[in-house]
Each structure stands twice: as structure tokens, then as C-alpha cells.
Amino acid sequence: MTVFVLNGPNLGRLGTREPGVYGATTYAGLVTLCTETGAAQGLDVDVRQTDHEGEMVGWLHEAADLGAPVVLNAGAWTHYSIAVRDAAAQLSAPLLEVHISNVHRREEFRHHSVLSDIATGVLAGFGVDGYRLALEWLARHPA
Ligand code: DQA
């Protein structure tokens, strides 16, 4: 089974971006974490990152057409992008919303997600380990 791990804006800058909030793991390190976790769990993992909303919408359409599960860290789009929500709503396989930081301990504007009520589950605050936990859950709950 192929799992899409889709990352939104600024996540390509992990490692240098606000390390006190997002940790020291680089984006390359996150890709390795996801692909190695996937390999250990028998999942084929396709990890992508974009700063462009339309590209993310296209990737979600691709996942919807393939019936593929998605681990989605939509970054700031989480809090306001109806376009990303509408694309994610087309998925038939599980959608796991992941945030590296615990958004509920941060600014008020990060407390609301336009994705959570259409997500299968939400992980926030576990650092990049949230991706590993999401992939392990998907391996145990094949679509
Ligand atoms: C984030 C939290 C968002 O509020 C923020 O805009 C991000 C990253 C996280 O992984 O903690 O870009 O999704």
C-alpha cells in the first residue's frame, strides 16, 4: 500500500525553522524517518513538501484517485484553507492530520483546524515522532 505523506508551507525548512518549536530534525531527516518507518511496516511511503497551495490540492486529488491514505501536515493552511479541506474531503482512505508542535498550547489562531473534523485522527505535539506514530497506525489499519 502506498501512503502519501504531504507537507505544506515552510516544512521544507525544518531543522533551521524555529528549532525551539519544531525541533532539530531537518526535512531530509523527516523524509528518512518516514521512509524507514514505512519500510519497517511494509508500507510504500511517498513523502512530499510544497509551499504552493495548488500543488497540495493536486496531490490530494492524486491520493483520492488512487484511494491512498494520507498523512497530512498542512502547516499554516490547516487553519484557513478551505481549498485544502475540500480536496482532503475527497479522500476515501484514512486521513491523519499531523502537527509537530502542540498547536493547542500555542497562539489562539492555531487552535482551530479546518481539517480535524474530516480527519480520521489528529496527532499534535509529538514532534516528528507524530509521523512515525501515524504510519504505524496506518500499517495496523489497512484501508
Ligand atoms: C504546524 C503547526 C502550524 O500552526 C504551523 O503553521 C506549521 C506547522 C506543526 O507541524 O506544528 O507550519 O503544522
mmCIF file of C-alpha atoms and ligand atoms in Angstrom:
data_model
loop_
_atom_site.group_PDB
_atom_site.id
_atom_site.type_symbol
_atom_site.label_atom_id
_atom_site.label_comp_id
_atom_site.label_asym_id
_atom_site.label_seq_id
_atom_site.Cartn_x
_atom_site.Cartn_y
_atom_site.Cartn_z
ATOM 1 C CA MET A 1 0.000 0.000 0.000
ATOM 2 C CA THR A 2 1.301 3.466 -0.858
ATOM 3 C CA VAL A 3 0.863 6.162 1.758
ATOM 4 C CA PHE A 4 1.205 9.821 0.875
ATOM 5 C CA VAL A 5 2.951 11.973 3.494
ATOM 6 C CA LEU A 6 2.159 15.524 2.427
ATOM 7 C CA ASN A 7 3.726 18.591 3.981
ATOM 8 C CA GLY A 8 2.664 22.180 3.467
ATOM 9 C CA PRO A 9 4.372 25.552 3.626
ATOM 10 C CA ASN A 10 7.639 26.147 5.489
ATOM 11 C CA LEU A 11 8.055 22.485 6.442
ATOM 12 C CA GLY A 12 10.891 22.183 3.938
ATOM 13 C CA ARG A 13 12.828 24.418 6.333
ATOM 14 C CA LEU A 14 12.684 22.001 9.260
ATOM 15 C CA GLY A 15 15.958 21.917 11.139
ATOM 16 C CA THR A 16 16.572 25.640 10.782
ATOM 17 C CA ARG A 17 12.993 26.870 11.223
ATOM 18 C CA GLU A 18 12.237 27.818 14.868
ATOM 19 C CA PRO A 19 14.047 24.765 16.295
ATOM 20 C CA GLY A 20 12.680 25.536 19.765
ATOM 21 C CA VAL A 21 9.197 24.864 18.370
ATOM 22 C CA TYR A 22 9.799 22.291 15.633
ATOM 23 C CA GLY A 23 12.979 20.546 16.803
ATOM 24 C CA ALA A 24 16.330 19.900 15.167
ATOM 25 C CA THR A 25 15.329 17.258 12.624
ATOM 26 C CA THR A 26 15.808 18.534 9.085
ATOM 27 C CA TYR A 27 13.276 17.977 6.308
ATOM 28 C CA ALA A 28 15.700 15.416 4.808
ATOM 29 C CA GLY A 29 15.738 13.710 8.210
ATOM 30 C CA LEU A 30 11.938 13.671 8.244
ATOM 31 C CA VAL A 31 11.880 12.036 4.797
ATOM 32 C CA THR A 32 14.296 9.348 6.060
ATOM 33 C CA LEU A 33 12.227 8.816 9.223
ATOM 34 C CA CYS A 34 9.064 8.315 7.154
ATOM 35 C CA THR A 35 10.598 6.058 4.505
ATOM 36 C CA GLU A 36 12.399 3.911 7.106
ATOM 37 C CA THR A 37 9.261 3.633 9.248
ATOM 38 C CA GLY A 38 7.281 2.730 6.143
ATOM 39 C CA ALA A 39 9.798 0.062 5.104
ATOM 40 C CA ALA A 40 9.696 -1.475 8.600
ATOM 41 C CA GLN A 41 5.888 -1.520 8.458
ATOM 42 C CA GLY A 42 5.586 -2.833 4.894
ATOM 43 C CA LEU A 43 4.305 0.480 3.566
ATOM 44 C CA ASP A 44 5.480 2.285 0.469
ATOM 45 C CA VAL A 45 5.743 5.910 1.581
ATOM 46 C CA ASP A 46 5.757 8.888 -0.778
ATOM 47 C CA VAL A 47 6.902 12.000 1.122
ATOM 48 C CA ARG A 48 6.383 15.426 -0.447
ATOM 49 C CA GLN A 49 6.527 19.088 0.565
ATOM 50 C CA THR A 50 5.255 22.198 -1.148
ATOM 51 C CA ASP A 51 4.864 25.891 -0.430
ATOM 52 C CA HIS A 52 2.195 26.154 -3.165
ATOM 53 C CA GLU A 53 -1.435 25.544 -2.274
ATOM 54 C CA GLY A 54 -2.487 24.458 -5.765
ATOM 55 C CA GLU A 55 0.238 21.815 -5.821
ATOM 56 C CA MET A 56 -1.012 20.435 -2.497
ATOM 57 C CA VAL A 57 -4.587 20.362 -3.851
ATOM 58 C CA GLY A 58 -3.326 18.406 -6.879
ATOM 59 C CA TRP A 59 -1.501 15.870 -4.666
ATOM 60 C CA LEU A 60 -4.663 15.354 -2.614
ATOM 61 C CA HIS A 61 -6.616 14.727 -5.847
ATOM 62 C CA GLU A 62 -3.942 12.189 -6.825
ATOM 63 C CA ALA A 63 -4.297 10.407 -3.463
ATOM 64 C CA ALA A 64 -8.100 10.483 -3.787
ATOM 65 C CA ASP A 65 -7.948 8.961 -7.287
ATOM 66 C CA LEU A 66 -5.598 6.209 -6.058
ATOM 67 C CA GLY A 67 -7.602 5.527 -2.896
ATOM 68 C CA ALA A 68 -4.398 6.139 -0.941
ATOM 69 C CA PRO A 69 -4.199 7.075 2.755
ATOM 70 C CA VAL A 70 -2.679 10.456 3.563
ATOM 71 C CA VAL A 71 -0.616 11.717 6.472
ATOM 72 C CA LEU A 72 -1.054 15.466 6.157
ATOM 73 C CA ASN A 73 0.795 18.280 7.856
ATOM 74 C CA ALA A 74 -0.800 21.212 6.070
ATOM 75 C CA GLY A 75 1.219 23.752 8.098
ATOM 76 C CA ALA A 76 -0.496 27.136 8.207
ATOM 77 C CA TRP A 77 -3.120 26.019 5.633
ATOM 78 C CA THR A 78 -4.517 23.865 8.449
ATOM 79 C CA HIS A 79 -6.020 26.947 9.978
ATOM 80 C CA TYR A 80 -7.718 28.569 6.991
ATOM 81 C CA SER A 81 -7.513 26.763 3.638
ATOM 82 C CA ILE A 82 -10.950 25.656 2.514
ATOM 83 C CA ALA A 83 -9.354 24.568 -0.779
ATOM 84 C CA VAL A 84 -7.085 22.079 1.038
ATOM 85 C CA ARG A 85 -10.020 20.916 3.174
ATOM 86 C CA ASP A 86 -12.256 20.416 0.121
ATOM 87 C CA ALA A 87 -9.505 18.399 -1.601
ATOM 88 C CA ALA A 88 -8.872 16.315 1.539
ATOM 89 C CA ALA A 89 -12.609 15.678 1.871
ATOM 90 C CA GLN A 90 -12.436 13.700 -1.412
ATOM 91 C CA LEU A 91 -10.184 11.035 0.130
ATOM 92 C CA SER A 92 -11.769 7.647 0.700
ATOM 93 C CA ALA A 93 -8.859 6.142 2.674
ATOM 94 C CA PRO A 94 -7.835 7.414 6.126
ATOM 95 C CA LEU A 95 -6.580 10.974 6.559
ATOM 96 C CA LEU A 96 -4.246 11.508 9.504
ATOM 97 C CA GLU A 97 -3.624 15.146 10.429
ATOM 98 C CA VAL A 98 -0.190 15.662 11.955
ATOM 99 C CA HIS A 99 1.394 18.659 13.650
ATOM 100 C CA ILE A 100 4.910 18.606 15.011
ATOM 101 C CA SER A 101 4.045 21.125 17.711
ATOM 102 C CA ASN A 102 1.087 21.010 20.079
ATOM 103 C CA VAL A 103 -0.948 23.676 18.300
ATOM 104 C CA HIS A 104 -3.335 23.868 21.271
ATOM 105 C CA ARG A 105 -0.565 25.197 23.505
ATOM 106 C CA ARG A 106 0.290 27.927 21.024
ATOM 107 C CA GLU A 107 -1.371 31.085 19.677
ATOM 108 C CA GLU A 108 -5.182 31.176 19.571
ATOM 109 C CA PHE A 109 -5.199 31.272 15.749
ATOM 110 C CA ARG A 110 -3.567 27.818 15.691
ATOM 111 C CA HIS A 111 -6.262 26.239 17.858
ATOM 112 C CA HIS A 112 -8.742 25.837 15.010
ATOM 113 C CA SER A 113 -8.174 23.400 12.174
ATOM 114 C CA VAL A 114 -10.387 23.269 9.091
ATOM 115 C CA LEU A 115 -9.193 19.665 8.642
ATOM 116 C CA SER A 116 -9.763 17.973 12.012
ATOM 117 C CA ASP A 117 -13.474 17.243 11.558
ATOM 118 C CA ILE A 118 -12.824 15.395 8.286
ATOM 119 C CA ALA A 119 -9.664 13.642 9.567
ATOM 120 C CA THR A 120 -9.646 10.062 10.807
ATOM 121 C CA GLY A 121 -7.335 11.162 13.616
ATOM 122 C CA VAL A 122 -5.100 14.016 14.708
ATOM 123 C CA LEU A 123 -1.600 13.902 16.215
ATOM 124 C CA ALA A 124 -0.074 17.085 17.612
ATOM 125 C CA GLY A 125 2.806 17.771 19.928
ATOM 126 C CA PHE A 126 4.849 14.595 19.483
ATOM 127 C CA GLY A 127 7.495 16.269 17.358
ATOM 128 C CA VAL A 128 8.429 14.453 14.161
ATOM 129 C CA ASP A 129 7.585 11.209 16.000
ATOM 130 C CA GLY A 130 3.963 12.067 15.164
ATOM 131 C CA TYR A 131 4.656 10.995 11.571
ATOM 132 C CA ARG A 132 6.062 7.667 12.766
ATOM 133 C CA LEU A 133 3.039 7.102 15.006
ATOM 134 C CA ALA A 134 0.693 7.939 12.131
ATOM 135 C CA LEU A 135 2.436 5.499 9.777
ATOM 136 C CA GLU A 136 2.439 2.752 12.420
ATOM 137 C CA TRP A 137 -1.299 3.265 12.911
ATOM 138 C CA LEU A 138 -1.915 3.076 9.150
ATOM 139 C CA ALA A 139 0.052 -0.172 8.947
ATOM 140 C CA ARG A 140 -2.284 -1.646 11.577
ATOM 141 C CA HIS A 141 -5.425 -0.329 9.897
ATOM 142 C CA PRO A 142 -5.069 -1.074 6.188
ATOM 143 C CA ALA A 143 -7.682 0.764 4.116
HETATM 144 C C1 DQA B 1 2.426 23.009 12.207
HETATM 145 C C2 DQA B 1 1.646 23.989 13.076
HETATM 146 C C3 DQA B 1 1.083 25.112 12.242
HETATM 147 O O1 DQA B 1 0.366 26.011 13.061
HETATM 148 C C4 DQA B 1 2.198 25.867 11.555
HETATM 149 O O2 DQA B 1 1.663 26.880 10.720
HETATM 150 C C5 DQA B 1 3.109 24.984 10.793
HETATM 151 C C6 DQA B 1 3.492 23.702 11.380
HETATM 152 C C7 DQA B 1 3.139 21.919 13.046
HETATM 153 O O3 DQA B 1 3.599 20.953 12.428
HETATM 154 O O4 DQA B 1 3.242 22.048 14.270
HETATM 155 O O5 DQA B 1 3.606 25.336 9.733
HETATM 156 O O6 DQA B 1 1.515 22.349 11.343
#
